[in-house]
Coordinates of C-alpha atoms in Angstrom, one line a residue:
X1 CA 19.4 25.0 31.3
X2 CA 22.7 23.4 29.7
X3 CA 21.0 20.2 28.6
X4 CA 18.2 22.2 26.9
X5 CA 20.0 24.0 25.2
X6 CA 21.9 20.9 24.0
X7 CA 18.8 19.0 22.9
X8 CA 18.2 22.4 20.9
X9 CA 20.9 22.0 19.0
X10 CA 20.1 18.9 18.0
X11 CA 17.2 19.6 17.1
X12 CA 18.2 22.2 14.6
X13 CA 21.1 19.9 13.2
X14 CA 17.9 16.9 13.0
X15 CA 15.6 19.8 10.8
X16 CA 18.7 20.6 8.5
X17 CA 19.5 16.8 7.8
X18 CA 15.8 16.1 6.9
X19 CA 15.3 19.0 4.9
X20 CA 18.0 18.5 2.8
X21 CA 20.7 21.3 4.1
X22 CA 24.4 21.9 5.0
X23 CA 23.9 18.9 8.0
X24 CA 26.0 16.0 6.5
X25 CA 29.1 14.8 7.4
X26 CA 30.6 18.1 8.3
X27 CA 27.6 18.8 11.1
X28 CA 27.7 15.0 11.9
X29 CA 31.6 15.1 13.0
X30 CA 30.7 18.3 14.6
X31 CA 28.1 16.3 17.0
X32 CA 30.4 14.0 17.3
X33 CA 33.1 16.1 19.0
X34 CA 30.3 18.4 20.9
X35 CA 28.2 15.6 22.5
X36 CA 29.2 14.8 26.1
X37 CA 31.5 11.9 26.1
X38 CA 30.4 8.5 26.8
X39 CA 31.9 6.5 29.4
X40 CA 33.2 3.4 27.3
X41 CA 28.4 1.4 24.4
X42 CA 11.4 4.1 26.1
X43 CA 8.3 4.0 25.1
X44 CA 6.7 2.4 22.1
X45 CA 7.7 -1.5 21.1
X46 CA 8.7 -2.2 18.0
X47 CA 10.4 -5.3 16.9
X48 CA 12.0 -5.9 13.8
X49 CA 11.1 -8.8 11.8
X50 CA 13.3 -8.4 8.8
X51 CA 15.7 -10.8 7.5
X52 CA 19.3 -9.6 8.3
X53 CA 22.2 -9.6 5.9
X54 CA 23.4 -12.6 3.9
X55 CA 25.0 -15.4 6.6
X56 CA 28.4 -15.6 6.5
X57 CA 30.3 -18.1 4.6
X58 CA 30.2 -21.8 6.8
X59 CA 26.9 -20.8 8.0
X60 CA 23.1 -21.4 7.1
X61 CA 20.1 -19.9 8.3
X62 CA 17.2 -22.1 9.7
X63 CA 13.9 -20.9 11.3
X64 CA 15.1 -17.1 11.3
X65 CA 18.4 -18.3 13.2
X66 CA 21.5 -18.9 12.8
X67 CA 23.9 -21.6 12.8
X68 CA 27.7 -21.8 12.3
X69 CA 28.0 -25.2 10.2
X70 CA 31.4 -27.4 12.1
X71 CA 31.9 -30.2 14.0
X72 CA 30.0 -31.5 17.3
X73 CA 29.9 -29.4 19.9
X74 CA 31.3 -26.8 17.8
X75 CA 28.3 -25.7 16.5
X76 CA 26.5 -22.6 17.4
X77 CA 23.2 -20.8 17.2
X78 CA 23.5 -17.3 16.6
X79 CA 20.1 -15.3 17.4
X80 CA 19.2 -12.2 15.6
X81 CA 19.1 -9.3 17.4
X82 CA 15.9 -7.6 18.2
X83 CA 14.1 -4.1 18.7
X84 CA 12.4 -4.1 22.2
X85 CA 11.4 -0.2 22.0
X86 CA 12.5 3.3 19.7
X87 CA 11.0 6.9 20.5
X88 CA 12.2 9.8 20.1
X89 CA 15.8 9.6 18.4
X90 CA 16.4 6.9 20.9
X91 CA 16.2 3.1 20.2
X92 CA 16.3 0.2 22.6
X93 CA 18.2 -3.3 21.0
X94 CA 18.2 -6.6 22.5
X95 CA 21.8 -8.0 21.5
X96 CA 22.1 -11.6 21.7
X97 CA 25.7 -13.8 22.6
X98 CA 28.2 -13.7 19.4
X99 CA 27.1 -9.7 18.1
X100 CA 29.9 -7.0 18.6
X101 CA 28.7 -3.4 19.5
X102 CA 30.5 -1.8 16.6
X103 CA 32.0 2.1 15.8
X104 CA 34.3 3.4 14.2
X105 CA 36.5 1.0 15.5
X106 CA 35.8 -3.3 15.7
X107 CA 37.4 -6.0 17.1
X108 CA 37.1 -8.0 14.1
X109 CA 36.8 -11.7 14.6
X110 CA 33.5 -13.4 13.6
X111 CA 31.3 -11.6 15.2
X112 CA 28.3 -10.2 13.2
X113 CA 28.0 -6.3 13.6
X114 CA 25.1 -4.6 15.5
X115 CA 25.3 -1.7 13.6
X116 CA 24.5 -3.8 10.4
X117 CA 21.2 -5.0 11.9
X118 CA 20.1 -1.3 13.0
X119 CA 20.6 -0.5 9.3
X120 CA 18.7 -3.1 8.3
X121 CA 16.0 -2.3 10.2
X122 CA 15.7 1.1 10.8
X123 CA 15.4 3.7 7.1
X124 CA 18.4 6.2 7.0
X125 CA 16.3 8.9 5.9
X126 CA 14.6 9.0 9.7
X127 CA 17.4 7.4 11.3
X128 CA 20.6 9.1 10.0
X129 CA 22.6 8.4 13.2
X130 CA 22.7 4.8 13.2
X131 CA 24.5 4.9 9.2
X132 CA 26.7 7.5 10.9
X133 CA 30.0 5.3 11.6
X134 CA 31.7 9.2 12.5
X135 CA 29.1 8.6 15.3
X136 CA 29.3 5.1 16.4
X137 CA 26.1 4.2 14.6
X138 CA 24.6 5.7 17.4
X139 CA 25.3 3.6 20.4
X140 CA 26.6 5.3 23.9
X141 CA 28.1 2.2 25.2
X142 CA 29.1 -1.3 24.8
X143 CA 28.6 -5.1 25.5
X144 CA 30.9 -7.5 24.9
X145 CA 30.7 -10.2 22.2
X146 CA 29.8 -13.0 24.5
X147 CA 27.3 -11.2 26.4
X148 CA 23.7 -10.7 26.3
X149 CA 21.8 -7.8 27.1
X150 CA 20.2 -4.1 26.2
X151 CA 21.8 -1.9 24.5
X152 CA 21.0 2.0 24.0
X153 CA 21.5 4.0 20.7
X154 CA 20.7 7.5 19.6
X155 CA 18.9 7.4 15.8
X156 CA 18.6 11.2 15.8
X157 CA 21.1 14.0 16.8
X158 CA 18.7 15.3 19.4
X159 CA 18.5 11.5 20.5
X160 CA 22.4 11.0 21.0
X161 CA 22.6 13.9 22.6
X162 CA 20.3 13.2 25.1
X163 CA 21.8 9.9 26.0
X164 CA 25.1 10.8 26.1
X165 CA 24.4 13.2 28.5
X166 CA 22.8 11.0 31.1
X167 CA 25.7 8.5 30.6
X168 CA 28.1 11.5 31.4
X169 CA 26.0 12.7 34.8
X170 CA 25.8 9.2 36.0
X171 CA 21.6 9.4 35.6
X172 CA 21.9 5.9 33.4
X173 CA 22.2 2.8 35.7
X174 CA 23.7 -0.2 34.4
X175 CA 23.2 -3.8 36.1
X176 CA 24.1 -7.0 34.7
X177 CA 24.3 -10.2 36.2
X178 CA 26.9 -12.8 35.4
X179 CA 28.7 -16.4 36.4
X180 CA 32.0 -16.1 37.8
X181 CA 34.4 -18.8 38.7
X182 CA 34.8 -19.9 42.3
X183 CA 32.8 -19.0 45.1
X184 CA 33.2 -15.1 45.3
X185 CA 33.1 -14.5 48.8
X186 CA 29.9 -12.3 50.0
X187 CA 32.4 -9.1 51.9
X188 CA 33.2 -8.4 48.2
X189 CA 31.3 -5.5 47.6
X190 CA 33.0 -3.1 45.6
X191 CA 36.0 -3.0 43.1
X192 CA 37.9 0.8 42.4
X193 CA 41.2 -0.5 40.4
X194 CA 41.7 1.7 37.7
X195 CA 41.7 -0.1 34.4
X196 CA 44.0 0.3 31.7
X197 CA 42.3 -0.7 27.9
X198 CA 45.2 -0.8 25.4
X199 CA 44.4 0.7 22.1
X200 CA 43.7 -2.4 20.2
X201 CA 40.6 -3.8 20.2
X202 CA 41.4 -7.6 20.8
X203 CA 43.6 -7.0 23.4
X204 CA 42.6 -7.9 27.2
X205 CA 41.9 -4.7 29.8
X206 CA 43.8 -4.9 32.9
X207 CA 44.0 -2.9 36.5
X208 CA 46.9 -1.2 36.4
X209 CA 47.3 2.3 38.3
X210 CA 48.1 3.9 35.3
X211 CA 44.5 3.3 34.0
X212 CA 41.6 5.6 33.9
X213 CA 39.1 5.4 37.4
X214 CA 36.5 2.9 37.5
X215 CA 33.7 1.2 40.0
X216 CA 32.5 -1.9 39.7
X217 CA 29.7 -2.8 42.7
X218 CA 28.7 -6.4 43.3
X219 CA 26.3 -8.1 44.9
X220 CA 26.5 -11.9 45.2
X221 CA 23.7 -13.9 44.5
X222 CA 24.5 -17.5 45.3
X223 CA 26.9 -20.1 44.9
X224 CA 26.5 -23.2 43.0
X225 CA 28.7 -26.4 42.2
X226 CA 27.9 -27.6 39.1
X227 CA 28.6 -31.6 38.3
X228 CA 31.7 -31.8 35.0
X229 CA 29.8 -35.1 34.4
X230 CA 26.2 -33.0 33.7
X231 CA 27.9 -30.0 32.3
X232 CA 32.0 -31.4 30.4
X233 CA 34.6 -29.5 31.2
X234 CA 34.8 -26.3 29.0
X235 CA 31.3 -25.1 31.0
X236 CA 32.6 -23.5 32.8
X237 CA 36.2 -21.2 32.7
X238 CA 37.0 -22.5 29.1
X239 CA 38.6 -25.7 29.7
X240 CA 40.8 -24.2 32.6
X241 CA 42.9 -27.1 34.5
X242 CA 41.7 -26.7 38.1
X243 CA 42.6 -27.9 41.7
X244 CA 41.2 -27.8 45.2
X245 CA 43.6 -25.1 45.9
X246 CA 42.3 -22.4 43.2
X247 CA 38.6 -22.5 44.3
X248 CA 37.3 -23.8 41.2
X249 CA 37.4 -26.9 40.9
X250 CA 36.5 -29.4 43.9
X251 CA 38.1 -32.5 44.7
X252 CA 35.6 -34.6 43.0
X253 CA 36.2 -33.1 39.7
X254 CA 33.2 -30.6 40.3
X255 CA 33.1 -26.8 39.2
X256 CA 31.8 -24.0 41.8
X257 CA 30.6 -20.8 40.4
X258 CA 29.2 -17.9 41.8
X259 CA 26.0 -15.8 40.7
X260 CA 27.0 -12.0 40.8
X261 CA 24.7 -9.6 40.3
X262 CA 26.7 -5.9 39.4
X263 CA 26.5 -1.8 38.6
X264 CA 29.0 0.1 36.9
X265 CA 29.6 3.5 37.6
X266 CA 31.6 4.2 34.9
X267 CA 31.8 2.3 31.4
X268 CA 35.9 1.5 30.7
X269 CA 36.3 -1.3 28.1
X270 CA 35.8 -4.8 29.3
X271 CA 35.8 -3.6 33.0
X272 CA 33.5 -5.8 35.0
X273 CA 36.1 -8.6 33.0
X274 CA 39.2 -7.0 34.5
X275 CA 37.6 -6.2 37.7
X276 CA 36.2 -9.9 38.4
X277 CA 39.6 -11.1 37.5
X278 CA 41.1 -8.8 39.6
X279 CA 39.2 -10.7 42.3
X280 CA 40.4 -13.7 41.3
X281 CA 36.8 -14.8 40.1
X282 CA 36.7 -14.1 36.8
X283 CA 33.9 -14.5 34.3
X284 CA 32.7 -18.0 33.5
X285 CA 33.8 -19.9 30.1
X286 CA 36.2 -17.0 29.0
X287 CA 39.3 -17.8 27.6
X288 CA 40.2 -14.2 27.2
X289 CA 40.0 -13.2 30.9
X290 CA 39.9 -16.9 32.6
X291 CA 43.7 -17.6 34.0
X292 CA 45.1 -20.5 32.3

């Protein structure tokens, strides 16, 4: 069988990196061209309870937190990621709001990297994959910055390879559930716009024909109005000026959103994002992907 004999040689590269041979760099940009291709980012619990790296400058840690020092309601808490399960070569990370699913490529900003709290937490000398930036630290897919959620990574060769094979036969379900903007109507059930990620990081994904395939499926939840006086105006779409007209916004100065629970079949860059704004619904409080 194909995948066995995958795992195998993962195996072997996994014995020659612990025992000291010819598996370093050379074998891990090997794996990194021979692993099955990602489409994008369980047993045991473990949870890490180390401190991270140093905060950042403008920040202070309090009660194993924290918090960007500014003004008002510019403050922010910033969570610390945790370990929710990692067995063989595969680990399972909780990623909080305002961490960036790093590789060899980042987005920059000031979002802390997930890769550096892996490091932190798990030893290289077991876990060689995650200190591997020629392998993505180890993670087969992403989350966005200003989302929350699990996120899988290999720790061993044998581990990635495993993964990214399931990713790449469509074995791994995906489901997330999100606030949008307006009151997504229920028929909306599936979204198949190809989306086009430009090559920088920063920049917004958008459905354009000349993008790569992608499926988005949706199932809507509920829809809720939610009072500006209660909630200010940047709860919900970023600030966005709204009328009666757009769906957003109702006459009484009050913001409907829709609950949206949703699959992806396939893993392009920011694609429920571009897809929900495709819709006209796009996620809520995102200034990146919210129309202005």
């Amino acid at each position: 069988m194909l995948l066995e004999r995958i795992l195998a040689i993962g195996r072997m590269l996994d014995r020659r990196q612990n025992s000291g041979g010819p598996a370093g760099s050379g074998h891990f940009g090997w794996a990194s061209r021979s692993a099955p291709a990602a489409q994008g980012g369980y047993a045991s619990a473990f949870v890490a309870s180390r401190d991270l790296s140093s905060p950042k400058a403008g920040e202070v840690v309090a009660g194993g937190r924290y918090t960007s020092e500014g003004a008002g309601a510019a403050d922010r808490e910033i969570l610390e990621p945790r370990i929710v399960s990692h067995s063989r070569g595969m680990v399972v990370v909780m990623k909080p709001v305002h961490w960036e699913v790093d590789g060899r490529t980042s987005e920059g900003g000031a979002a802390r990297l997930l890769s550096s709290f892996l490091q932190s937490a798990l030893p290289r000398a077991s876990c060689p994959v995650v200190h591997s930036s020629e392998l993505d630290f180890g993670f087969v897919h992403r989350l966005d910055v200003p989302s929350s959620g699990l996120v899988l990574a290999g720790t061993s060769l044998e581990g990635l390879f495993h993964l990214k094979w399931q990713i790449a036969v469509y074995s791994l379900d995906r489901h997330y559930v999100t606030a949008n903007q307006g009151h997504l109507s229920s028929e909306a059930r599936e979204v198949s716009e190809k989306v086009e990620a430009p090559s920088f990081e920063n920049t917004r994904s958008l459905t354009d024909g000349n993008g790569k395939p992608a499926r988005t499926h949706l199932s809507l939840l509920g829809h809720f109005c939610l009072r500006s006086e209660d909630r200010g105006a940047d709860a919900v779409g970023g600030g966005m000026e709204g009328s009666e007209q757009d769906g957003r916004r109702s006459s009484r100065g009050n913001f409907d959103v829709s609950f949206v629970a949703i699959s992806i079949h396939t893993g392009r860059r920011h694609q429920i994002r571009a897809h929900t704004r495709h819709l006209g619904h796009p996620t809520a409080s995102d200034p990146k992907y919210a129309p202005r």
